[in-house]
Coordinates of C-alpha atoms (C1' of nucleotides) in Angstrom, one line a residue:
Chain A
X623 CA -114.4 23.1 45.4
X624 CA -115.0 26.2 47.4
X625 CA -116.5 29.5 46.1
X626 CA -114.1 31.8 47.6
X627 CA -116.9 34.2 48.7
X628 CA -118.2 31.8 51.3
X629 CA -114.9 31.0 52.3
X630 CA -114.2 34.6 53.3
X631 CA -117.5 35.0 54.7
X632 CA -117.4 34.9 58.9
X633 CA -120.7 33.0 59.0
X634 CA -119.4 29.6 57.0
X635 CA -116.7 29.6 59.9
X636 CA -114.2 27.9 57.4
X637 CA -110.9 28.9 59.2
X638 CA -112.0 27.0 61.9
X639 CA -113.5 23.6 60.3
X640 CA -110.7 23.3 58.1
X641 CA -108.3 23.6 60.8
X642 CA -110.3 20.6 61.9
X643 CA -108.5 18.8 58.8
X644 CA -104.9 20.3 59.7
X645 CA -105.7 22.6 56.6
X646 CA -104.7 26.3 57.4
X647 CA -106.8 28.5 55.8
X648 CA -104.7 32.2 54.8
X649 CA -107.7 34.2 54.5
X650 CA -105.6 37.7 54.3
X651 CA -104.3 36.3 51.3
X652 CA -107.3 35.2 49.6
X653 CA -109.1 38.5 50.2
X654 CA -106.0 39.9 48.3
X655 CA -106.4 37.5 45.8
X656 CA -109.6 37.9 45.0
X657 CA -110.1 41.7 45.3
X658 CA -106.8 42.3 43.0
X659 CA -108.4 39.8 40.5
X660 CA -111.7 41.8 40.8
X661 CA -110.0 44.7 40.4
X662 CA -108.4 43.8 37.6
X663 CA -111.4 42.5 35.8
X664 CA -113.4 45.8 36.5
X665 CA -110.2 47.9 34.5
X666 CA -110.2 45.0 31.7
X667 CA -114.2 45.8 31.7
X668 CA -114.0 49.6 31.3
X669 CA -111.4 49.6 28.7
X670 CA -113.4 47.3 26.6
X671 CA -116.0 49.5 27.0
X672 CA -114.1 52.1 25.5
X673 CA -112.7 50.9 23.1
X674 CA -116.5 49.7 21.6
X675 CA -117.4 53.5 21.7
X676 CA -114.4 54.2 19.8
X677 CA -115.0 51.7 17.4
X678 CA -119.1 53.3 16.9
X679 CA -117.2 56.2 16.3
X680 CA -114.6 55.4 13.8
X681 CA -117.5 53.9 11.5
X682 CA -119.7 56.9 12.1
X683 CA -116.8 59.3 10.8
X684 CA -115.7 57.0 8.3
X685 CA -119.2 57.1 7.0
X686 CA -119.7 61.2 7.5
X687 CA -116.2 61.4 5.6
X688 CA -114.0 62.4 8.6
X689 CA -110.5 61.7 9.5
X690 CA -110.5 58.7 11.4
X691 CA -106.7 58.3 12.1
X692 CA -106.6 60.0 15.4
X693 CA -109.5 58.0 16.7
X694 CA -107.9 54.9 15.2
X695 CA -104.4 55.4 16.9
X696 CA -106.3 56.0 20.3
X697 CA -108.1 52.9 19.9
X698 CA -104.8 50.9 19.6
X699 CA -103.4 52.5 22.8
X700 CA -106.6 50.7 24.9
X701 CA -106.0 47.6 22.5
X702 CA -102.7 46.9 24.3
X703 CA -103.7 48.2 27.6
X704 CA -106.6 45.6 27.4
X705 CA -104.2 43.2 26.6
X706 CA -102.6 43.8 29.3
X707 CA -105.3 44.1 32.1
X708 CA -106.2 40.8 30.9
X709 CA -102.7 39.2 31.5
X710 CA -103.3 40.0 35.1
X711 CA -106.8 39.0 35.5
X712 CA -105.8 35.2 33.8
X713 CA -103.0 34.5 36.2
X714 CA -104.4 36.1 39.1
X715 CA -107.9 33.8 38.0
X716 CA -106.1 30.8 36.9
X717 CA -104.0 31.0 41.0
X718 CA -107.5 31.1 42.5
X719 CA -109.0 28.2 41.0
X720 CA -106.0 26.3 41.6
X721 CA -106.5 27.3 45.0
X722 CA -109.8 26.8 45.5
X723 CA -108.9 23.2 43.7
X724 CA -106.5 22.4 46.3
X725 CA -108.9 22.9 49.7
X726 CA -110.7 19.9 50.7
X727 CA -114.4 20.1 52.1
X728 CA -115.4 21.3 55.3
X729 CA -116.3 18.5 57.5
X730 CA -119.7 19.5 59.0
X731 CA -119.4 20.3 63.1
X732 CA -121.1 16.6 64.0
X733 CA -117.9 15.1 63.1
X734 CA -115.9 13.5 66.2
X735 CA -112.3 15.2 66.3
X736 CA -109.3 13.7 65.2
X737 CA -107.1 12.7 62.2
X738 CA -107.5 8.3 62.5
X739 CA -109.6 5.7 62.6
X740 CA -109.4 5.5 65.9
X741 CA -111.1 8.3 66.5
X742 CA -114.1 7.8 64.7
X743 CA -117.6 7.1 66.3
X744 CA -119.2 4.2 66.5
X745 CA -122.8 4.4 65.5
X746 CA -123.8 0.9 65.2
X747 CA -123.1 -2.8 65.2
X748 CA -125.4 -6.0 63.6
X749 CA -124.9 -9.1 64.2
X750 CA -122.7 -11.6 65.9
X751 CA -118.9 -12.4 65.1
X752 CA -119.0 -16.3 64.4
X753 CA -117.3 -18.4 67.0
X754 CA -114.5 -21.3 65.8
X755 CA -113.4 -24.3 67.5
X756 CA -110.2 -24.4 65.4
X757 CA -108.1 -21.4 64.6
X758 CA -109.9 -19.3 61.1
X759 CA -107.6 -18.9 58.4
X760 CA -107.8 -16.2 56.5
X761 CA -109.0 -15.8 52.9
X762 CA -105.7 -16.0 51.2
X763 CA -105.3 -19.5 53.2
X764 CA -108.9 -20.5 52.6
X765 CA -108.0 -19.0 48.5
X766 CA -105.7 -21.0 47.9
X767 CA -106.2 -24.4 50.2
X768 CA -109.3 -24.6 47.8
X769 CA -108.1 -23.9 44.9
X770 CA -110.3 -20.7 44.1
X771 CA -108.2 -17.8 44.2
X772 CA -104.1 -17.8 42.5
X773 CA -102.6 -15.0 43.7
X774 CA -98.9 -16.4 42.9
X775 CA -99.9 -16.1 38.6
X776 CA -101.6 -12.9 39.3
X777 CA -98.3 -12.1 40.0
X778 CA -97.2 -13.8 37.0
X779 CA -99.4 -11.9 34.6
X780 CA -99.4 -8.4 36.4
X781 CA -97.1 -8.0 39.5
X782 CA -98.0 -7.6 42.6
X783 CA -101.4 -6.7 44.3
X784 CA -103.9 -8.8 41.6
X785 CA -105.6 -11.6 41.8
X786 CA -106.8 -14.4 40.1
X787 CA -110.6 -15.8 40.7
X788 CA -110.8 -19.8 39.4
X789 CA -114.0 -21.8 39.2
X790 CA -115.9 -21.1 42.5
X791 CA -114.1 -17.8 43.4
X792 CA -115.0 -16.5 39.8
X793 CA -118.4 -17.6 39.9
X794 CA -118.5 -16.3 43.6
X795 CA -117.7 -12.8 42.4
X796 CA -120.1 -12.8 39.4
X797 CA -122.8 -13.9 41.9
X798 CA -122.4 -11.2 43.9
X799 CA -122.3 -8.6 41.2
X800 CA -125.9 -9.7 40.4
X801 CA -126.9 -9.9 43.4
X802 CA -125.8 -6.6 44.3
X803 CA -127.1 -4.9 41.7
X804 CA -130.7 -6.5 41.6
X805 CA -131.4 -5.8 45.3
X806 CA -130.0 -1.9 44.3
X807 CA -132.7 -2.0 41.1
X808 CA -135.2 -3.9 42.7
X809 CA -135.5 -2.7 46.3
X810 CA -133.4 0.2 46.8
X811 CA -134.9 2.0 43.5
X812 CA -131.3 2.6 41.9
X813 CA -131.1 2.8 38.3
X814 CA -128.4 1.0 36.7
X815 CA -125.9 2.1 34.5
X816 CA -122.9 1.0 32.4
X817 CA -120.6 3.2 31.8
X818 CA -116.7 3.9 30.7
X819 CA -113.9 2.6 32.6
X820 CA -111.4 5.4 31.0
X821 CA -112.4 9.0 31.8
X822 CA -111.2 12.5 31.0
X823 CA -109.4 14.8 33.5
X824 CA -112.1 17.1 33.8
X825 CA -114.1 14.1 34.9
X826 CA -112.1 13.5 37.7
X827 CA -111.4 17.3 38.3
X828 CA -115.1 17.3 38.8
X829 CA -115.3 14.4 41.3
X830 CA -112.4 15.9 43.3
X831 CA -109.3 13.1 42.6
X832 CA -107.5 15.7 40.3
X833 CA -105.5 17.8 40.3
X834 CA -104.6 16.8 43.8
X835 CA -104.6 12.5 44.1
X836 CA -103.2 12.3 40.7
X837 CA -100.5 9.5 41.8
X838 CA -103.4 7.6 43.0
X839 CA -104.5 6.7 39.7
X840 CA -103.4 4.9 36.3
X841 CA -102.9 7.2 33.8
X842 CA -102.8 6.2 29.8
X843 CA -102.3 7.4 26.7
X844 CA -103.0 6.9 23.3
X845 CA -102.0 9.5 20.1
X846 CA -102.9 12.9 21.7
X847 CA -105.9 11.5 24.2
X848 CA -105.0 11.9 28.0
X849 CA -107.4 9.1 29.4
X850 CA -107.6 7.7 33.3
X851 CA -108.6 4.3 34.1
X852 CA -111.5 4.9 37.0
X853 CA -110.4 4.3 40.7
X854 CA -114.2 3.7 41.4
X855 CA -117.9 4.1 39.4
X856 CA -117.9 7.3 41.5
X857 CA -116.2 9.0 38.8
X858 CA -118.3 8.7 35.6
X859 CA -121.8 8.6 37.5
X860 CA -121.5 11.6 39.3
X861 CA -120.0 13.3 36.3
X862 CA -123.1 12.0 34.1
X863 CA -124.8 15.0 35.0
X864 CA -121.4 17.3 34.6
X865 CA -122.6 20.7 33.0
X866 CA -126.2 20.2 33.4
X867 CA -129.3 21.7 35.1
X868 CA -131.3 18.8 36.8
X869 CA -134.8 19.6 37.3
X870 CA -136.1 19.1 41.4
X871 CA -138.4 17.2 40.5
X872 CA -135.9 14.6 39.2
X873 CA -134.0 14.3 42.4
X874 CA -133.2 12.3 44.2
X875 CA -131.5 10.5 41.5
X876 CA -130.6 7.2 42.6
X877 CA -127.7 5.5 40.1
X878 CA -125.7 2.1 40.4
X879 CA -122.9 0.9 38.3
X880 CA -120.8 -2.0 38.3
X881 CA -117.3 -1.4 37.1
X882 CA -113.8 -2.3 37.6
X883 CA -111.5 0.2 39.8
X884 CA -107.9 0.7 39.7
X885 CA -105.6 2.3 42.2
X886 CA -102.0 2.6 42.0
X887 CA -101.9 2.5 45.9
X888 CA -98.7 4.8 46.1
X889 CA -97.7 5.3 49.4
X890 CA -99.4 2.2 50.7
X891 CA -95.8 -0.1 50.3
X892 CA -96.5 -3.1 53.2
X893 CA -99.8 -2.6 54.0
X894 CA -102.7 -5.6 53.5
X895 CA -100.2 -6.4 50.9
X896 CA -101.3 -10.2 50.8
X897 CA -104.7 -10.9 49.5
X898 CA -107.7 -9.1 48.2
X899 CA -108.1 -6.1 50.6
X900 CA -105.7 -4.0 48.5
X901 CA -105.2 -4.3 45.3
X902 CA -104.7 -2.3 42.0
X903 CA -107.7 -3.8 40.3
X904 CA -110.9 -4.7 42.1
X905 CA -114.7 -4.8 41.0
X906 CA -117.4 -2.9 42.9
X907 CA -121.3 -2.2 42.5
X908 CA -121.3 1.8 43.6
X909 CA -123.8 3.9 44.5
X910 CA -124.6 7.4 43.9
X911 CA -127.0 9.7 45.0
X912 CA -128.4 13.5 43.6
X913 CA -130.3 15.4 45.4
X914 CA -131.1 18.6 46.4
X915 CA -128.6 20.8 48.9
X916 CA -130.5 20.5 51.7
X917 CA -131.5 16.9 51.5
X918 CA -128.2 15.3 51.2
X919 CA -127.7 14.3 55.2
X920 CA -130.9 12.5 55.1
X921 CA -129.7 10.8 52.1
X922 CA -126.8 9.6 53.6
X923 CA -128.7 7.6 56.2
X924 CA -130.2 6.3 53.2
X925 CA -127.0 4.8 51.1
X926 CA -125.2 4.0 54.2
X927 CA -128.6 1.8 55.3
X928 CA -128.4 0.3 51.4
X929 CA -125.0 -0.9 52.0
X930 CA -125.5 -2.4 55.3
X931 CA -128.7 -4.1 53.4
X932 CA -126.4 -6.1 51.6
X933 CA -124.0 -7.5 55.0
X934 CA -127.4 -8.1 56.8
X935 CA -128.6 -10.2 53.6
X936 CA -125.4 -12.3 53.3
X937 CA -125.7 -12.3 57.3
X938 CA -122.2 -10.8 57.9
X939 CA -121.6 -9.1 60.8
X940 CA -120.7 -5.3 60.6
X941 CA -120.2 -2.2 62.0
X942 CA -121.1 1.2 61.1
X943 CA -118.5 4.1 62.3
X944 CA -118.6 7.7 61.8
X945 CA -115.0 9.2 60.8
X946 CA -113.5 12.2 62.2
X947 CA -113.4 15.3 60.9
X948 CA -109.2 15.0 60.1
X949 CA -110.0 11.2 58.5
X950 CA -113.2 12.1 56.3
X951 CA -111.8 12.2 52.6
X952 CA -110.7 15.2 50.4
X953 CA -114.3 15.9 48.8
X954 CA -116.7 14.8 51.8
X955 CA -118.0 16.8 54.3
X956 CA -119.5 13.5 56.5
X957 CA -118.6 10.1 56.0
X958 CA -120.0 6.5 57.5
X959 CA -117.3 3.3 57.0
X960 CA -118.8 -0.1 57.5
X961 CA -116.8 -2.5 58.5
X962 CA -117.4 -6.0 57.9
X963 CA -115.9 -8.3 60.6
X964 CA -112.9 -10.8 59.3
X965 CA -112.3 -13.8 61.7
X966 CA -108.8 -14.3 59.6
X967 CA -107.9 -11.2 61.2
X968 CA -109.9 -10.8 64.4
X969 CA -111.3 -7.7 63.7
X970 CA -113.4 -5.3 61.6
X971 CA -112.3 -4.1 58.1
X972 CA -113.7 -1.2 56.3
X973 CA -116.5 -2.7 53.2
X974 CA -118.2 0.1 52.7
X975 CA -117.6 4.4 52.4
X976 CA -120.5 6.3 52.1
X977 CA -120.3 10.1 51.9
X978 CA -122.2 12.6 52.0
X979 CA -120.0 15.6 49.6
X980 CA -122.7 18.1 50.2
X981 CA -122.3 20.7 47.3
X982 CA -118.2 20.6 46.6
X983 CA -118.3 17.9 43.1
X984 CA -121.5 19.6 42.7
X985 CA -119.8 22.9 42.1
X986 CA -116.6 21.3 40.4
X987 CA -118.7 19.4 38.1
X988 CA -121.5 22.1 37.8
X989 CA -124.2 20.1 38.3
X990 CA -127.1 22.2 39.0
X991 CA -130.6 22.4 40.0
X992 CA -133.3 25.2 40.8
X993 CA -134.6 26.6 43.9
X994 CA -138.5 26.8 44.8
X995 CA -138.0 30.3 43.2
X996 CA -136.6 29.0 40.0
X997 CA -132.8 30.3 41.1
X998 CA -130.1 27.6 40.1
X999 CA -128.0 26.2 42.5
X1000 CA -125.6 23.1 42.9
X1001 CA -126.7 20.4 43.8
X1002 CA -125.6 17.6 46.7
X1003 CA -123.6 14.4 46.0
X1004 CA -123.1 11.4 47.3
X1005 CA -121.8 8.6 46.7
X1006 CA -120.8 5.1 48.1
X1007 CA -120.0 1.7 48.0
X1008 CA -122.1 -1.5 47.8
X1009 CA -120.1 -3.3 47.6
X1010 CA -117.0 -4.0 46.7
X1011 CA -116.5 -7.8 45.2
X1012 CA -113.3 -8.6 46.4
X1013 CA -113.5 -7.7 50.2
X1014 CA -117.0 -9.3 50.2
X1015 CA -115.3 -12.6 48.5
X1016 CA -112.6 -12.5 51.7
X1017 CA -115.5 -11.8 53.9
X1018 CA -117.3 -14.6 52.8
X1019 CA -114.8 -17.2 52.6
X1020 CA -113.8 -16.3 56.1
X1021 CA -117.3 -16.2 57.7
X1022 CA -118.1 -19.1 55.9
X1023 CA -115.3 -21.2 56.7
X1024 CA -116.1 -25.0 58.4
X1025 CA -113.7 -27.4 60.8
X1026 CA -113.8 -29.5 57.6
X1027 CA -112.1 -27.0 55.4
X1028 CA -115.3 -26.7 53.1
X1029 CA -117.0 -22.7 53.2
X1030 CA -121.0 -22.5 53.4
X1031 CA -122.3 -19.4 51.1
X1032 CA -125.1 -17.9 52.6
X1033 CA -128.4 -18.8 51.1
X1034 CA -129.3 -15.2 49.5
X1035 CA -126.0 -15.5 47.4
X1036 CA -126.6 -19.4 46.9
X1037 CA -129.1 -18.8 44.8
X1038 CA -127.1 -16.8 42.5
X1039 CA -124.2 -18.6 42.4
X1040 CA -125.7 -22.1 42.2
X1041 CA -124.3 -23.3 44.8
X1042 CA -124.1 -23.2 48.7
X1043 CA -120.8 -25.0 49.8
X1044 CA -117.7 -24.9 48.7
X1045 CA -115.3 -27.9 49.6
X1046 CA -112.1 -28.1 50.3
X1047 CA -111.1 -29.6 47.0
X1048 CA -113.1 -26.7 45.5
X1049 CA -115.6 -28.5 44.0
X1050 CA -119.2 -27.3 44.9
X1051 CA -122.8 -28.2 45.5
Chain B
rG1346 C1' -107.1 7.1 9.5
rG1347 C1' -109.4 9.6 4.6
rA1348 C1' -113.4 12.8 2.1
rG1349 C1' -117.6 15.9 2.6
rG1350 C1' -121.5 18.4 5.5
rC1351 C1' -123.2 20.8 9.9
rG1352 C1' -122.7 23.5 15.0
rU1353 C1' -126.7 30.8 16.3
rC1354 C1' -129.7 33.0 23.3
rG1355 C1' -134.9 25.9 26.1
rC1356 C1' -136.5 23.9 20.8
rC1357 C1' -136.7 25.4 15.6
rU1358 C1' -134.8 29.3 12.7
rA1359 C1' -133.0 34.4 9.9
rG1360 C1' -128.3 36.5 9.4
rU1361 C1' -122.4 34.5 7.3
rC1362 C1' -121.2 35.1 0.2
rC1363 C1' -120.0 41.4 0.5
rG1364 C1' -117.1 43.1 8.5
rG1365 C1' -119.9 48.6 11.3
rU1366 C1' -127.4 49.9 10.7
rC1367 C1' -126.7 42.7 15.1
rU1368 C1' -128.3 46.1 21.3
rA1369 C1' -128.6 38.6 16.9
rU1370 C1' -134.6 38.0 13.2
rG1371 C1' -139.0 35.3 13.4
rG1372 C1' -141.9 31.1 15.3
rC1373 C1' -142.9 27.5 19.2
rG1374 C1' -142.7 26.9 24.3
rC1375 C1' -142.7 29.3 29.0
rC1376 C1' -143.8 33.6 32.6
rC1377 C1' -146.8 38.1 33.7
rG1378 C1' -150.9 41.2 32.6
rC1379 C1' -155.5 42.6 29.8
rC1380 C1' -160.0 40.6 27.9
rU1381 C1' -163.5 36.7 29.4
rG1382 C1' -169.3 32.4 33.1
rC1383 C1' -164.7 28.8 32.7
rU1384 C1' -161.1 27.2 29.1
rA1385 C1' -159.2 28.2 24.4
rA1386 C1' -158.3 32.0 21.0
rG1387 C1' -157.0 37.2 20.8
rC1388 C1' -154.1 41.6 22.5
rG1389 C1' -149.7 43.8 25.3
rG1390 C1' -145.1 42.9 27.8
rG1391 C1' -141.2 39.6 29.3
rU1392 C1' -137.9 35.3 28.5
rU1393 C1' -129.4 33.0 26.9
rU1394 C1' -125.9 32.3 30.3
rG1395 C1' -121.7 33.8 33.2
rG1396 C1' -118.9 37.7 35.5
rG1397 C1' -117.7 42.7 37.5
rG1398 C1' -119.1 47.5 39.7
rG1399 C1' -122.3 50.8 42.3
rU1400 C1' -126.6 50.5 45.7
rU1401 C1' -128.3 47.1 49.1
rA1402 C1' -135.3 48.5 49.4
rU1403 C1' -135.8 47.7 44.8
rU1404 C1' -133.2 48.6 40.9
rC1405 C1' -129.3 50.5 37.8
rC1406 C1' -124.6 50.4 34.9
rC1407 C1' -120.7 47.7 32.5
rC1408 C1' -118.1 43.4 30.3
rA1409 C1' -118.1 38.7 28.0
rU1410 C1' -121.0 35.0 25.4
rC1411 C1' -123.4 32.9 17.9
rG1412 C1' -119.2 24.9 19.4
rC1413 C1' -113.9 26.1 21.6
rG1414 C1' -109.2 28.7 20.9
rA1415 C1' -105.9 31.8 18.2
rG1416 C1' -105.3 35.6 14.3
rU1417 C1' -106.4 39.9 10.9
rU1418 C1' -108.9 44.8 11.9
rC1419 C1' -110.4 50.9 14.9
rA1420 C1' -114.4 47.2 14.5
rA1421 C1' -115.8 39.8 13.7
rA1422 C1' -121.9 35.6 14.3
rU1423 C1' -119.7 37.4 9.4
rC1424 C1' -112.8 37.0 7.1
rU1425 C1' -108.2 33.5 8.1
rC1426 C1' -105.9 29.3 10.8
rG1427 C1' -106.1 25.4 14.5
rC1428 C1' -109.1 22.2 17.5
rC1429 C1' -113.6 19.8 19.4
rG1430 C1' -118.4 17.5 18.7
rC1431 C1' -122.2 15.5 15.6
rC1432 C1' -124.0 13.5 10.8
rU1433 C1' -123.0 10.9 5.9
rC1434 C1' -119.6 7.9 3.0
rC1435 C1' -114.8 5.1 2.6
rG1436 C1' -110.9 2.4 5.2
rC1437 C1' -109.6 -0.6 9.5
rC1438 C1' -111.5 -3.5 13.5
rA1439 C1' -114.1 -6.9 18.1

RNA sequence: GGAGGCGUCGCCUAGUCCGGUCUAUGGCGCCCGCCUGCUAAGCGGGUUUGGGGGUUAUUCCCCAUCGCGAGUUCAAAUCUCGCCGCCUCCGCCA
């Protein structure tokens, strides 16, 4: 979110950068806005005023004996007018925070132009793509050939876009869980959390996927609660700090969950509709950083080096691309993909989003901090993934693939897992 | 789900029965100053948060805020109703 302030202020240039997005910024009707509301709160203010001094007065009359019924009738008069001042001031408070709701972050100026993929930047690549003297398969093949992945009774159970993990492939994706999460806790200094998997809607207000993404997300209910199943760990760890002042010399603060994540994928009908890139239930290890305003582009280079940690460790080749401005999601003002390369498909496929949100959750959630001179101000947010189970489990499977039909885990991962090959049957050693 | 208790400006706390003198008491902590070889103690002052207005050098004025919301009243921390959270006990439950 936006304080509407800086958005009318020349210097933040937010006209411009959000036209960057294709948003359109009416900025004669947001100075209307807010000066009638201001307006409106300054008459609501003096009348209250008032009426206290005629209230002082009736008790001081009442007490000296007087006739208080003038003063009493007078004081009724500003009663309804302040009712009515503050009619104005709700709606006209209530439109501006809906408003300010709807705008998404302004992407910062470094940000190639344009509203794809294709237009993003490419900042990096590691590693080689493996070479095959037979034609790869891709994971739902390799899935299935072996045994270790049923997406035909996730069907069964759930409809489509699930999957079922059997024997190897389940063991595979508890592996990596661990494996993520102790190189986060052990050697990126992350503290891990567990946390719910059903969140409020302020909570999500506060991370920036409501009011605006709500088809996006599964929504339940039980008796009068209003819960939402989390579309990533995002959600609850950022909000930990929701309505809180977080001393500096706290920050950064450096937290790691795993959790499950559900999307409803509306308006994704036919794409990556086979296997596990997209689906409405995935696990993920995410990360999410604190810190103060200023620091948050230097943290950035730190989670989007944590994630790439992980791919250089499981010796997966990757890339590392910088969106544009029009592609960067609703709450980040800079975001690195990495994409992992899948030989089943020939090409790179996003793993990992890490964003740098600057202070826009940090005002929705108020989540504050104080300045050298003890002032408060929000704080910087980040967040992003590392990594997500199921895209790593494709990844692997199609890396790892052999002419014999057997898949090699990578040593880091074998050690977890207890294994280092799968073979075609599915059995492992 | 049922019964009872509690919720006050960082922490603790007075005030609530009986509405106006509450501009919310006191202590602790913290900040500034005085005193002082230094430190402590002592003394004096300050210390909720959010918003609006005027000035823009500072500063000044106003409004809201006693868990949240609604109501009664000229006037609510105080009375009424609803809700939320926490605690204790009971029921149910993995």
């Amino acid at each position: 979110m936006h304080d509407p302030r800086a958005l009318l202020d020349p210097g933040t240039e937010a006209v411009r950068r959000l036209a960057r997005r294709g948003y359109t910024l009416d900025v004669p009707a947001l100075e209307e806005l807010l000066s009638s509301r201001n307006a409106g709160i300054k008459t609501a203010d003096d009348l209250r005023a008032e009426s206290k001094k005629l209230a002082a007065e009736v008790g001081k009359t009442a007490k000296a004996g007087g006739d208080v019924s003038a003063l009493k009738e007078r004081a009724r008069q500003i009663k309804d007018e302040i009712k009515q001042a503050e009619e104005g001031v709700e709606q006209k408070a209530a439109d501006l925070r809906e408003w300010m709701l709807s705008i998404p972050n302004l992407p910062l100026d470094s940000l190639p132009d344009g509203f794809s993929d294709e237009d993003a930047t490419e900042i990096r690549t590691w590693g080689t793509p493996p070479e095959f003297d037979f034609t790869p398969l891709d994971h739902v093949d390799l899935g299935e050939r072996t045994g270790i992945l049923d997406f035909a009774r996730a069907t069964k159970l759930s409809g489509p876009r699930f999957r079922v993990a059997k024997g190897a492939g389940a063991a595979l994706e508890r592996g990596l869980v661990s494996f993520f999460l102790d190189t986060h806790i052990r050697e990126h200094g992350y503290t891990e959390f567990a946390v719910p998997h059903l969140v409020s809607p302020t909570a999500l207000v506060g991370t920036g996927q409501l009011p605006k993404f709500e088809e996006d997300l599964f929504r339940t209910s039980a008796g009068s609660r209003d819960l939402y199943l989390i579309p990533t760990a995002e959600v609850p760890l950022t909000n930990l700090h929701a309505d809180e002042i977080v001393e500096p010399g706290e920050l950064p603060l450096a937290y790691t969950a795993w959790t499950p994540c559900f999307r409803s994928e509306a308006g994704s009908y036919g794409r990556d509709t086979r296997g596990l890139i997209r689906v409405h239930e995935f696990e993920k290890v995410e990360m999410v950083r604190i810190c103060a305003p200023d620091q948050s582009q230097n943290e950035l280079e730190k989670l989007v080096g944590h994630a790439e940690a992980l791919l250089q460790k499981l010796g997966l080749a990757h890339r590392v691309i910088l969106l544009a401005a029009g592609d960067t999601g609703f709450g980040a003002q800079m975001t690195y993909d990495v994409e992992v390369w899948l030989p089943g498909q020939n090409a790179f496929r996003e793993i990992s989003s890490c964003s740098d949100c600057g202070q826009f959750q940090g005002r929705r959630a108020n989540i504050r901090t104080r300045t050298e001179d003890g002032k408060r101000e929000f704080v910087a947010t980040l967040n992003g993934s590392g990594l997500p189970i199921g895209r790593t489990v494709a990844a692997l499977l199609e890396n790892g693939q052999q002419a014999d039909g057997s898949i090699v885990i990578p040593e880091a991962l074998a050690k977890y897992t207890g294994f280092s090959t799968i073979h075609a049957d599915g059995k492992t050693d």
